[in-house]
GROMACS .gro file of C-alpha atoms in nm:
model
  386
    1UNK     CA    1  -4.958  -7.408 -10.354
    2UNK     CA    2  -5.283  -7.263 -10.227
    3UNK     CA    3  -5.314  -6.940 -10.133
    4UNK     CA    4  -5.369  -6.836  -9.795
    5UNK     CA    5  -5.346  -6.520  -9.601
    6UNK     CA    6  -5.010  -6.340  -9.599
    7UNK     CA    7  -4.813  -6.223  -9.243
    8UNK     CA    8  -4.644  -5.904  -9.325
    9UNK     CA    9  -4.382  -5.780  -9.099
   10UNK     CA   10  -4.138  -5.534  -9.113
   11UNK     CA   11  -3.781  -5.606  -9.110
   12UNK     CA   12  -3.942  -5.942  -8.968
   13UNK     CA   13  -4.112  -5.773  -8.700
   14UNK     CA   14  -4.400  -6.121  -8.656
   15UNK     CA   15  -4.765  -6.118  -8.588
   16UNK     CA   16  -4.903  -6.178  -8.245
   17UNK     CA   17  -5.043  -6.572  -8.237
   18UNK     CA   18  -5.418  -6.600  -8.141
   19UNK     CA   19  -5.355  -6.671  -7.775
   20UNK     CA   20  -5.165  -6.349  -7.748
   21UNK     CA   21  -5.496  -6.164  -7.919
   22UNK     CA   22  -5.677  -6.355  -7.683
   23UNK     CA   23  -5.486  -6.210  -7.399
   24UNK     CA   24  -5.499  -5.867  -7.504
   25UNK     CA   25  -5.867  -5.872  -7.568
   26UNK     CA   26  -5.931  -5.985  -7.189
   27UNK     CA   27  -5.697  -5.762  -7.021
   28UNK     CA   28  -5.720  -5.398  -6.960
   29UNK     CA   29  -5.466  -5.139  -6.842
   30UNK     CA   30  -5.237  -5.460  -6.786
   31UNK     CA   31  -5.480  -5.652  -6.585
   32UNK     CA   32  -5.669  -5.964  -6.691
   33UNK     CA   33  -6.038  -5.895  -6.634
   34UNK     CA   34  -6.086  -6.331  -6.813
   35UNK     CA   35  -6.267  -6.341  -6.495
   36UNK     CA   36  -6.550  -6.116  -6.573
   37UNK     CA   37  -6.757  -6.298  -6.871
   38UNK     CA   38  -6.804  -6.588  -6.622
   39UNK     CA   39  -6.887  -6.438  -6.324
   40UNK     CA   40  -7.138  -6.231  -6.522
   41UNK     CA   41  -7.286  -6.587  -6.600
   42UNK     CA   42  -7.282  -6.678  -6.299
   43UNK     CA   43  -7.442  -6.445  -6.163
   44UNK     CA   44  -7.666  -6.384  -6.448
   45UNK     CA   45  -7.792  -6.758  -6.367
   46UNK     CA   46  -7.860  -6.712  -6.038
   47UNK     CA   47  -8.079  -6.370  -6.031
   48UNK     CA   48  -8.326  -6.563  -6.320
   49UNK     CA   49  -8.350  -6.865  -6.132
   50UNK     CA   50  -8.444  -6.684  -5.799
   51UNK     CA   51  -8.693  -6.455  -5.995
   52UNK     CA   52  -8.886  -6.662  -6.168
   53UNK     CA   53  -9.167  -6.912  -6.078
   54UNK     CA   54  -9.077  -7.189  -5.904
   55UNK     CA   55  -9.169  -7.465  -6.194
   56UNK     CA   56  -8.909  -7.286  -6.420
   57UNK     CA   57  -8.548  -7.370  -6.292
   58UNK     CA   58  -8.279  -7.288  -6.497
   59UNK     CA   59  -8.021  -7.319  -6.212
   60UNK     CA   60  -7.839  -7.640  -6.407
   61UNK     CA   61  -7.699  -7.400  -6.679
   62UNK     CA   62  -7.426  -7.337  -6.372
   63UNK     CA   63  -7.276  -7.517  -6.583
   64UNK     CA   64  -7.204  -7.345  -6.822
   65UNK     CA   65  -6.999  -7.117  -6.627
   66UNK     CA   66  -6.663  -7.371  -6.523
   67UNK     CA   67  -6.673  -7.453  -6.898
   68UNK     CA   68  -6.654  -7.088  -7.025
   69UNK     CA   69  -6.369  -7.016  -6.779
   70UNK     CA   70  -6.169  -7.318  -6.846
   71UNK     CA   71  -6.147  -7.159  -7.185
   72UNK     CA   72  -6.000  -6.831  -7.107
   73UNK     CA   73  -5.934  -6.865  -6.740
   74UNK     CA   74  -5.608  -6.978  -6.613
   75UNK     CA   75  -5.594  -7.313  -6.363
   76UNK     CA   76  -5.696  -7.183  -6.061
   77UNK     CA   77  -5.985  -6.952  -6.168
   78UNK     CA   78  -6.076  -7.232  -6.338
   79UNK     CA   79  -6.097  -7.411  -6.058
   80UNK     CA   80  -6.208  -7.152  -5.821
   81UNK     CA   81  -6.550  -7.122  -6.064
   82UNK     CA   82  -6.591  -7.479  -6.063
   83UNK     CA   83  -6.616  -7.485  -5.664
   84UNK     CA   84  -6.808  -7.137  -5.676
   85UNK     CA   85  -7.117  -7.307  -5.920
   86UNK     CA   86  -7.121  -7.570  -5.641
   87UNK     CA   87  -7.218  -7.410  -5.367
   88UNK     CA   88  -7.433  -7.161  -5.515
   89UNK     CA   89  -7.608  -7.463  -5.691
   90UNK     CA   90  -7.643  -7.581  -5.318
   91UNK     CA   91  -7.758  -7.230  -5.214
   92UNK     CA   92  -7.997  -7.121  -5.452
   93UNK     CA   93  -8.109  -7.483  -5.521
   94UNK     CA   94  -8.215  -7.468  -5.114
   95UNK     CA   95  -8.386  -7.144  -5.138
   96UNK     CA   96  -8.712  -7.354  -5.294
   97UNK     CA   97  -8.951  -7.530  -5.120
   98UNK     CA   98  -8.865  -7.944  -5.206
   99UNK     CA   99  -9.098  -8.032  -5.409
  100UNK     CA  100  -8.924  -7.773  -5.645
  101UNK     CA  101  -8.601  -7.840  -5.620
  102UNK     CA  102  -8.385  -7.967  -5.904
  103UNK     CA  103  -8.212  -8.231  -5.645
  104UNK     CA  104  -7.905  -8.430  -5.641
  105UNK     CA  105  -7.874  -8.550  -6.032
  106UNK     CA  106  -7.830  -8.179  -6.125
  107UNK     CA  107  -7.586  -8.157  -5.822
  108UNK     CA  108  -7.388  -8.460  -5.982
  109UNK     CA  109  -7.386  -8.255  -6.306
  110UNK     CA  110  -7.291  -7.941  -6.184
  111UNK     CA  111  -7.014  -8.070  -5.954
  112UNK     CA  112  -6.853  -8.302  -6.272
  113UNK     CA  113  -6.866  -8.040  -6.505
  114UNK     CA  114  -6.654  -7.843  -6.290
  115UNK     CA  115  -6.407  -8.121  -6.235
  116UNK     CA  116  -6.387  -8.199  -6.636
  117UNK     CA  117  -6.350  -7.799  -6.683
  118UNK     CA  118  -6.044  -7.817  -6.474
  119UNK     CA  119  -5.896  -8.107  -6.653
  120UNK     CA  120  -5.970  -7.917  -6.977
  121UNK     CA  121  -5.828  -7.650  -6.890
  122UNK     CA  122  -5.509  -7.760  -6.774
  123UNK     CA  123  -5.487  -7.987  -7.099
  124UNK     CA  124  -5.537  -7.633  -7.302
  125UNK     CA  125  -5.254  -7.448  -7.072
  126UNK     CA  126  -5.001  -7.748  -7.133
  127UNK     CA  127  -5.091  -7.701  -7.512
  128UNK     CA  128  -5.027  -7.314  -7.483
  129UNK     CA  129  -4.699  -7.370  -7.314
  130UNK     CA  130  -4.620  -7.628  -7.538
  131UNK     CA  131  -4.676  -7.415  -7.868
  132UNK     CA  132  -4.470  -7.120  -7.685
  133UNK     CA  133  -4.170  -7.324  -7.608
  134UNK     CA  134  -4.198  -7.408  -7.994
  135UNK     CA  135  -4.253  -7.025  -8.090
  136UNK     CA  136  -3.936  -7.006  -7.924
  137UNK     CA  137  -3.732  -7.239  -8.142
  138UNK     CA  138  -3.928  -7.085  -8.453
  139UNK     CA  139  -3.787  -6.769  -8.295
  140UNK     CA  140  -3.414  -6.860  -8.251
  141UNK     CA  141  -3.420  -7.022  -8.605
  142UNK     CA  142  -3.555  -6.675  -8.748
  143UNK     CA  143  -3.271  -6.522  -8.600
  144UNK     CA  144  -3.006  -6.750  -8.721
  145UNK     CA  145  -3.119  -6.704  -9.051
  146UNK     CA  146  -3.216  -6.363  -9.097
  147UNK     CA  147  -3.066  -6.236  -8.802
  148UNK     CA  148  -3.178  -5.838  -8.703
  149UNK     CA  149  -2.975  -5.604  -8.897
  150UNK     CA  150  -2.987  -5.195  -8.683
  151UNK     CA  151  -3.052  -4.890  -8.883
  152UNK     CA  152  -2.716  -4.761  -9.113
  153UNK     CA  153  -2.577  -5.075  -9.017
  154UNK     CA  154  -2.280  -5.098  -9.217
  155UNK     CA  155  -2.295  -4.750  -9.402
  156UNK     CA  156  -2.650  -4.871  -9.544
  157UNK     CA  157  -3.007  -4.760  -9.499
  158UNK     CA  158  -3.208  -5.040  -9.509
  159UNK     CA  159  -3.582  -5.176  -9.507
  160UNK     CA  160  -3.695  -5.520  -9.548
  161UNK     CA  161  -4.070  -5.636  -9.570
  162UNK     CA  162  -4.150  -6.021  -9.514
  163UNK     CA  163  -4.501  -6.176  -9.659
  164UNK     CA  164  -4.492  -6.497  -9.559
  165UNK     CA  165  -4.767  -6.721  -9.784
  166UNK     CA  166  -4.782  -6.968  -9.473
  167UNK     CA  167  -4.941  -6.775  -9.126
  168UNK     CA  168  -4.778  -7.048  -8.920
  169UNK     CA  169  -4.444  -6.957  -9.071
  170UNK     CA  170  -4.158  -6.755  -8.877
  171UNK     CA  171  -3.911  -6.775  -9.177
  172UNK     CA  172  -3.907  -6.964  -9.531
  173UNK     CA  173  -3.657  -7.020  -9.843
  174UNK     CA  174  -3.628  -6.599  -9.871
  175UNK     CA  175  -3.325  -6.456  -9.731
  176UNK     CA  176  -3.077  -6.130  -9.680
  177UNK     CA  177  -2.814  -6.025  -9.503
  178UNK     CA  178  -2.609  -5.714  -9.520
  179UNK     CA  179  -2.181  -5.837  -9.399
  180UNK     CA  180  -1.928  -5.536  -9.352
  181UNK     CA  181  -1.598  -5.582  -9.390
  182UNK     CA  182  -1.214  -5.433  -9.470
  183UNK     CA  183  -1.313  -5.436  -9.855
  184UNK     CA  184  -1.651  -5.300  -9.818
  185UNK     CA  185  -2.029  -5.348  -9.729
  186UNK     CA  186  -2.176  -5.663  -9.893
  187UNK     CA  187  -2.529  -5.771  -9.931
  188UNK     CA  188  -2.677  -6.088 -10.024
  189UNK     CA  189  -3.057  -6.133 -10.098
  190UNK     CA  190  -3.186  -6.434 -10.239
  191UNK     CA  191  -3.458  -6.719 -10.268
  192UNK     CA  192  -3.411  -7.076 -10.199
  193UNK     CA  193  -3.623  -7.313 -10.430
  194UNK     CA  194  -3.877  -7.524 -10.267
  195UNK     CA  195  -4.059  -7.515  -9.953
  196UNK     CA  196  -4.001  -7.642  -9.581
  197UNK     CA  197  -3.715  -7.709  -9.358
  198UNK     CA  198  -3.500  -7.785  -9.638
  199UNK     CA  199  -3.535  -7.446  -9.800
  200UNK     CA  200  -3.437  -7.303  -9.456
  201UNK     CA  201  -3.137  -7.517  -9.387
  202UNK     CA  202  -2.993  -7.397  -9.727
  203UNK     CA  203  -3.081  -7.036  -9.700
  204UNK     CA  204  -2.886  -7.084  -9.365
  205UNK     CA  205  -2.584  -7.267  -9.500
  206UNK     CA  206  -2.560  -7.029  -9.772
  207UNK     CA  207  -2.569  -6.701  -9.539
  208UNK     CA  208  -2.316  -6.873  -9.342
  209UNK     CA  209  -2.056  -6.876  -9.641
  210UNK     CA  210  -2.168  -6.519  -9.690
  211UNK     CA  211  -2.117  -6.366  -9.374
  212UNK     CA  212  -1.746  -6.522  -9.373
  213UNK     CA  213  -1.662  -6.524  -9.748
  214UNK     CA  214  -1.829  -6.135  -9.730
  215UNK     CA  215  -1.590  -6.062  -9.493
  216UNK     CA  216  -1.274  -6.180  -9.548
  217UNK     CA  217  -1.265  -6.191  -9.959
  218UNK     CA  218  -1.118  -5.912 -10.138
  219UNK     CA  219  -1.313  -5.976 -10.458
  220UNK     CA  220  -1.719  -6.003 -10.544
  221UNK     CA  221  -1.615  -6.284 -10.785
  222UNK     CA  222  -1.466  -6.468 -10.527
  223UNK     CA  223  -1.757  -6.452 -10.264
  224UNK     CA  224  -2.005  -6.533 -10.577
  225UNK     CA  225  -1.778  -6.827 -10.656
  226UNK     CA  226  -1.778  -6.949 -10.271
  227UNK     CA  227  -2.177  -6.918 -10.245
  228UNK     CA  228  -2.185  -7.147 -10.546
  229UNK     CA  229  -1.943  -7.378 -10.428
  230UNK     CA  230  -2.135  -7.370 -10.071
  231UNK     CA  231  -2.470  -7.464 -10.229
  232UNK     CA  232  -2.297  -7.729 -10.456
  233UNK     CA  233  -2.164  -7.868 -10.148
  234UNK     CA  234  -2.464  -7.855  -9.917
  235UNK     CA  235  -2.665  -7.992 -10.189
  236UNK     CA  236  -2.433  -8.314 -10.218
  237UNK     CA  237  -2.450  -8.365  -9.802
  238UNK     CA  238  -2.863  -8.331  -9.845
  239UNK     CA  239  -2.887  -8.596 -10.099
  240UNK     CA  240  -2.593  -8.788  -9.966
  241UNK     CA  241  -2.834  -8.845  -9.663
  242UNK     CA  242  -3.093  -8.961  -9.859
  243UNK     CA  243  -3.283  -8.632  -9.875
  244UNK     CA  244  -3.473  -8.585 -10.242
  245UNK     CA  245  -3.284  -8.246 -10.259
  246UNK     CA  246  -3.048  -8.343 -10.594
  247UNK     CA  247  -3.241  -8.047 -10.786
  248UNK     CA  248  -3.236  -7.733 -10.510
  249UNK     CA  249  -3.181  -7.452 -10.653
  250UNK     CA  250  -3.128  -7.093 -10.525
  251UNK     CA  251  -3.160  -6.722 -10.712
  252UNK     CA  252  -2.982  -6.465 -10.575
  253UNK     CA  253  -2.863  -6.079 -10.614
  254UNK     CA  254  -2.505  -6.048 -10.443
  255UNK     CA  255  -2.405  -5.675 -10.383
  256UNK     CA  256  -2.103  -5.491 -10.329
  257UNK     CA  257  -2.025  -5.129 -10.173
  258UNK     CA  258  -1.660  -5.106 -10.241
  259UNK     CA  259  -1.534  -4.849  -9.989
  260UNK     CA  260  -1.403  -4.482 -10.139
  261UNK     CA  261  -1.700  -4.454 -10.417
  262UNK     CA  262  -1.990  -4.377 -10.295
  263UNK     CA  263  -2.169  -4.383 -10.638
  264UNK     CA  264  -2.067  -4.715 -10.726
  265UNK     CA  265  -2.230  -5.038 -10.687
  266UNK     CA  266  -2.101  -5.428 -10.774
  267UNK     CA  267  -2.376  -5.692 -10.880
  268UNK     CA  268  -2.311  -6.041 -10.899
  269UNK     CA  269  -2.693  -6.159 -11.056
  270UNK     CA  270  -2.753  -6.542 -10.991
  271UNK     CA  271  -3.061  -6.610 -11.208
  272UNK     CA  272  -3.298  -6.314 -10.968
  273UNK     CA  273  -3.453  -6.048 -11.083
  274UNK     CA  274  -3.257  -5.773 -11.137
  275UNK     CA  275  -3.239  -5.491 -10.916
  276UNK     CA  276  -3.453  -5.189 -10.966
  277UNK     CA  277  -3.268  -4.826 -10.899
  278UNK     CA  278  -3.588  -4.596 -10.785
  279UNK     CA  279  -3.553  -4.249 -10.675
  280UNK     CA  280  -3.740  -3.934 -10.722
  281UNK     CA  281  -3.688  -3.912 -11.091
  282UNK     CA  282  -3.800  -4.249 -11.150
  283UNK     CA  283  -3.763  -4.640 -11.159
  284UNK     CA  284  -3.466  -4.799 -11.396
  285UNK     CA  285  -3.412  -5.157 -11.392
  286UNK     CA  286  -3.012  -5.252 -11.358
  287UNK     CA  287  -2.874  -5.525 -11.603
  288UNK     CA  288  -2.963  -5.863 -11.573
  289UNK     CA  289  -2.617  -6.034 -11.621
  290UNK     CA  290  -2.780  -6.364 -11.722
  291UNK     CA  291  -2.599  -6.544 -11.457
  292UNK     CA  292  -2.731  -6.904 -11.361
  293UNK     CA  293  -2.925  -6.948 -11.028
  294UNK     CA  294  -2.667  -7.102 -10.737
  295UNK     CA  295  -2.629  -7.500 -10.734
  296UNK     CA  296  -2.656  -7.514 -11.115
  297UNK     CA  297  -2.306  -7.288 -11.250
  298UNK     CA  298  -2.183  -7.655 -11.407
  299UNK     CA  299  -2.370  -7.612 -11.695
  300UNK     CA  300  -2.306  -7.237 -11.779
  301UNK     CA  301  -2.066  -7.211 -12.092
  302UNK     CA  302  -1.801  -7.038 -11.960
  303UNK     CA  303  -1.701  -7.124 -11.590
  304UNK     CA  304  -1.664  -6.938 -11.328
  305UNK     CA  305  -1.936  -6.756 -11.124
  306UNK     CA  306  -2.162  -6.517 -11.321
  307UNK     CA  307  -2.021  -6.154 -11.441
  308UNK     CA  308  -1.940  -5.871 -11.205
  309UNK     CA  309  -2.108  -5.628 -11.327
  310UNK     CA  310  -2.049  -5.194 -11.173
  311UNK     CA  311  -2.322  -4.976 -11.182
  312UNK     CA  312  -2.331  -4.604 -11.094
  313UNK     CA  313  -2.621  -4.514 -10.886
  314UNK     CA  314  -2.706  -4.089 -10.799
  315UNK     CA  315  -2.726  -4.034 -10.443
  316UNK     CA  316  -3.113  -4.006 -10.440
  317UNK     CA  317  -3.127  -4.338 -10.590
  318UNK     CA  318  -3.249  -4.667 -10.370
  319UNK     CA  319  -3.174  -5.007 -10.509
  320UNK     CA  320  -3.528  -5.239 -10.475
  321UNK     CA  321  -3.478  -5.638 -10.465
  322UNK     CA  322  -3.782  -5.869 -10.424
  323UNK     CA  323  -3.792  -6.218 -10.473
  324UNK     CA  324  -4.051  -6.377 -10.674
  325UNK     CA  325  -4.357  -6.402 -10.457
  326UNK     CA  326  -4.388  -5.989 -10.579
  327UNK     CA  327  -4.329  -6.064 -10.942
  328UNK     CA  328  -4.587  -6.368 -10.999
  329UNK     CA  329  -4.830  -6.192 -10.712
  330UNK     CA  330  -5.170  -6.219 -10.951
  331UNK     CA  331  -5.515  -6.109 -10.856
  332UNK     CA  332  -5.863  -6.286 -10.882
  333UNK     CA  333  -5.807  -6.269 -11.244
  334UNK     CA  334  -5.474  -6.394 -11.296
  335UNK     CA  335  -5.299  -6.059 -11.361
  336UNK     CA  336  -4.935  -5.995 -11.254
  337UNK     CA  337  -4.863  -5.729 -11.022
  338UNK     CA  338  -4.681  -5.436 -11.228
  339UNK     CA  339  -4.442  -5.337 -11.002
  340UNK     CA  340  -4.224  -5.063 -11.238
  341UNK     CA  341  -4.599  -4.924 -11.317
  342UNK     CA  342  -4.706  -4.920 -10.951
  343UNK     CA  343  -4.337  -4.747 -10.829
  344UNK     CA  344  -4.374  -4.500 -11.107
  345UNK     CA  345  -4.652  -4.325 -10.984
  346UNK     CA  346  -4.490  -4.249 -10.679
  347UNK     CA  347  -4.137  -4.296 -10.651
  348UNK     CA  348  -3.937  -4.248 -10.369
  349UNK     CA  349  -3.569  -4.373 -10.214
  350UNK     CA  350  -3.701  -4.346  -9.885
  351UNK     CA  351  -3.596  -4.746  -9.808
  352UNK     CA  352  -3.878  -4.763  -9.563
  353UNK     CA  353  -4.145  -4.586  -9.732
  354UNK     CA  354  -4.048  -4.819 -10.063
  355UNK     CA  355  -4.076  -5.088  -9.884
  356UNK     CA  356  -4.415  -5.043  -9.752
  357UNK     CA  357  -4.550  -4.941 -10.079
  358UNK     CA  358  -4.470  -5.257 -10.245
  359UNK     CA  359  -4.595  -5.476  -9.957
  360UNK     CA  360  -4.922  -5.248 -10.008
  361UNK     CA  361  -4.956  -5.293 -10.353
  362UNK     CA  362  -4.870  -5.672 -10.380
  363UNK     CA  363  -5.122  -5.706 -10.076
  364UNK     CA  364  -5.390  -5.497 -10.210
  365UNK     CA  365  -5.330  -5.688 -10.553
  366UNK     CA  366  -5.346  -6.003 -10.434
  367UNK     CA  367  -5.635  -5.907 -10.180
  368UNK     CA  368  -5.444  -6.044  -9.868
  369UNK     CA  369  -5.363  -6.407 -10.062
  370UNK     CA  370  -5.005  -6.487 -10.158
  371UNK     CA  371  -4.895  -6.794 -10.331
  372UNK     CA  372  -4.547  -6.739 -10.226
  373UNK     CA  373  -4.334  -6.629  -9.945
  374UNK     CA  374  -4.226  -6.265 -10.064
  375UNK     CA  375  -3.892  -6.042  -9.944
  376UNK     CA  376  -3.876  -5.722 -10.030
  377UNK     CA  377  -3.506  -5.517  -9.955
  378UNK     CA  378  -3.430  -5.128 -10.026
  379UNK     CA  379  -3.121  -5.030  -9.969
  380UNK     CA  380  -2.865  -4.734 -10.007
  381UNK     CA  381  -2.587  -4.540  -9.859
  382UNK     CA  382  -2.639  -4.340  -9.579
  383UNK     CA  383  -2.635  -3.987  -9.610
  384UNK     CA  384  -2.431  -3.937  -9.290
  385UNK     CA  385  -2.167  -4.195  -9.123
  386UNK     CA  386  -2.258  -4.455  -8.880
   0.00000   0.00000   0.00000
């Protein structure tokens, strides 16, 4: 895939679009002042014309000015120009003696430039409310899938950081979630192979089974063995409707806070990296336990979903999970991004402050150009009930 500039946003807190730049840029203290570059034109125009000699006439460049406002200028302004260059063609035109006058053709020119400015400028507004009615859907499908999770939701402090490799991109194949329940907090982060709606639609069907399955199952074996029965499933319907999606994979970390030990911590590893436990003292990396990525359990040799295994954390210790667009981030000269080396100079289990310096350091390794769409999740008890 080529690389292209990354959107970071915190706990998928999005960019502002270019129209949305463009509106800030041109307003100020909440007012649009898009008016202002061409009536400065305008007027601009008019004082050369009138004060200099009569064989140089620059009053046709009027219309310039219902072109520049078409393209920042709502419909009306827009239109409100285009009748304004008119009759101060007419005006200052008049002021001349006749022989100097630039005449009717000029006057046809100026008056159908302003007509075509309007039409192109209600063409660009119907393209701006087109693209926000489909910022909308992009928005309500972000939300389905990786739907806001509050602060010590759940008994868990939490950060995520999301570096989406595609700027036009609201949400991707990465995913998380963090489902309470009567047998404890569970969290699910994972990374759906392949690109495009299809990637989304599983991560989707696959947080579906988790938020239920998280829920209402008593055991971490038995949510890990509905997630891989969920992708096996959705997988099957995908191809069944003639979808080239026989091969889609996912890697995932499933996580379990069983309630009355606070030190304790249950990983289920589907073919992911394994967690990283980083607090003051330093960075440790959990056990892998080798289990195969979901959609692709079959052809383990023993069945059954992948080992449960328990892991004692110290309270000033912050589990890290990031999905592979942090561990292949290169540079210019092809170098992975060390991420134990880069937390080791300056660990912390501040969730927030660990997630930002990872999305630094991938970013500033990668100078701004990721290959992949990149999650990174801290999380750990809270300190206080919520």
């Amino acid at each position: 895939m080529r690389p292209v500039p990354a959107r970071v946003s915190l706990s998928l807190v999005t960019d502002h679009r270019a129209l949305w730049q463009r509106r800030d840029l041109l307003r100020v203290r909440g007012r649009s002042i898009a008016w202002v570059p061409p009536f400065l034109l305008l007027a601009g125009i008019t004082l050369v014309d009138l004060n200099t000699a009569e064989h140089l006439r620059i009053i046709f460049w009027i219309v310039l000015v219902p072109g520049i406002a078409a393209a920042i200028c709502g419909l009306w302004t827009t239109a409100a120009f285009a009748v304004l260059s008119v009759l101060d063609y007419v005006v200052v035109d008049n002021f001349w003696p006749r022989r100097y006058q630039a005449g009717l053709p000029d006057f046809v020119l100026v008056a159908l430039a302003g007509l075509l400015a309007t039409l192109a400028c209600a063409f660009r507004l119907n393209g701006e409310r087109r693209m926000l009615h489909m910022r909308d859907i992009a928005e309500t499908t972000r939300r389905t899938v990786l739907r806001p999770l509050p602060s010590g939701w759940a008994g868990l402090e939490h950060a995520a950081v999301y570096l989406a490799a595609d700027t036009e991109a609201r949400v991707g194949g990465d995913f998380y979630d963090i489902q309470p329940g009567p047998h404890g907090t569970r969290v699910l982060v994972g990374d759906v192979q392949g690109k495009g709606l299809g990637a989304v639609e599983t991560a989707a069907a696959l947080l579906g089974t988790f938020r239920e399955a998280g829920y209402h199952e008593k055991d971490l074996a038995t949510v890990a063995d509905r997630l891989e029965t969920r992708m096996v499933r959705h997988r099957s319907h995908t191809v069944a409707l003639g979808r080239d999606d026989g091969d889609r994979f996912a890697t995932a970390v499933l996580l379990g806070f069983p309630p009355g030990a606070p030190d304790v911590v249950e990983i289920v590893n589907f073919g992911h990296e394994p967690p990283l436990a980083v607090g003051p003292t330093g960075v440790r990396s959990l056990p892998p336990g080798h289990g195969l990525p979901l959609g692709i359990g079959e052809l383990a040799s023993v069945a059954g979903p992948p080992p449960t295994l328990t892991v004692t954390l110290s309270p000033d210790e912050t589990l890290l999970i990031t999905t592979d667009g942090v561990t292949e981030a290169r540079d210019g000269d092809g170098e992975f991004y060390a991420l134990s080396d880069d937390l080791a100079r300056s660990p912390t289990s501040d969730p927030r402050l660990l997630v930002a310096q990872v999305r630094d350091g991938v970013l500033r390794h990668t100078q701004g150009h990721l290959s992949d769409d990149t999650t990174i999740f801290a999380v750990h008890r809270a300190t206080a009930p919520h």
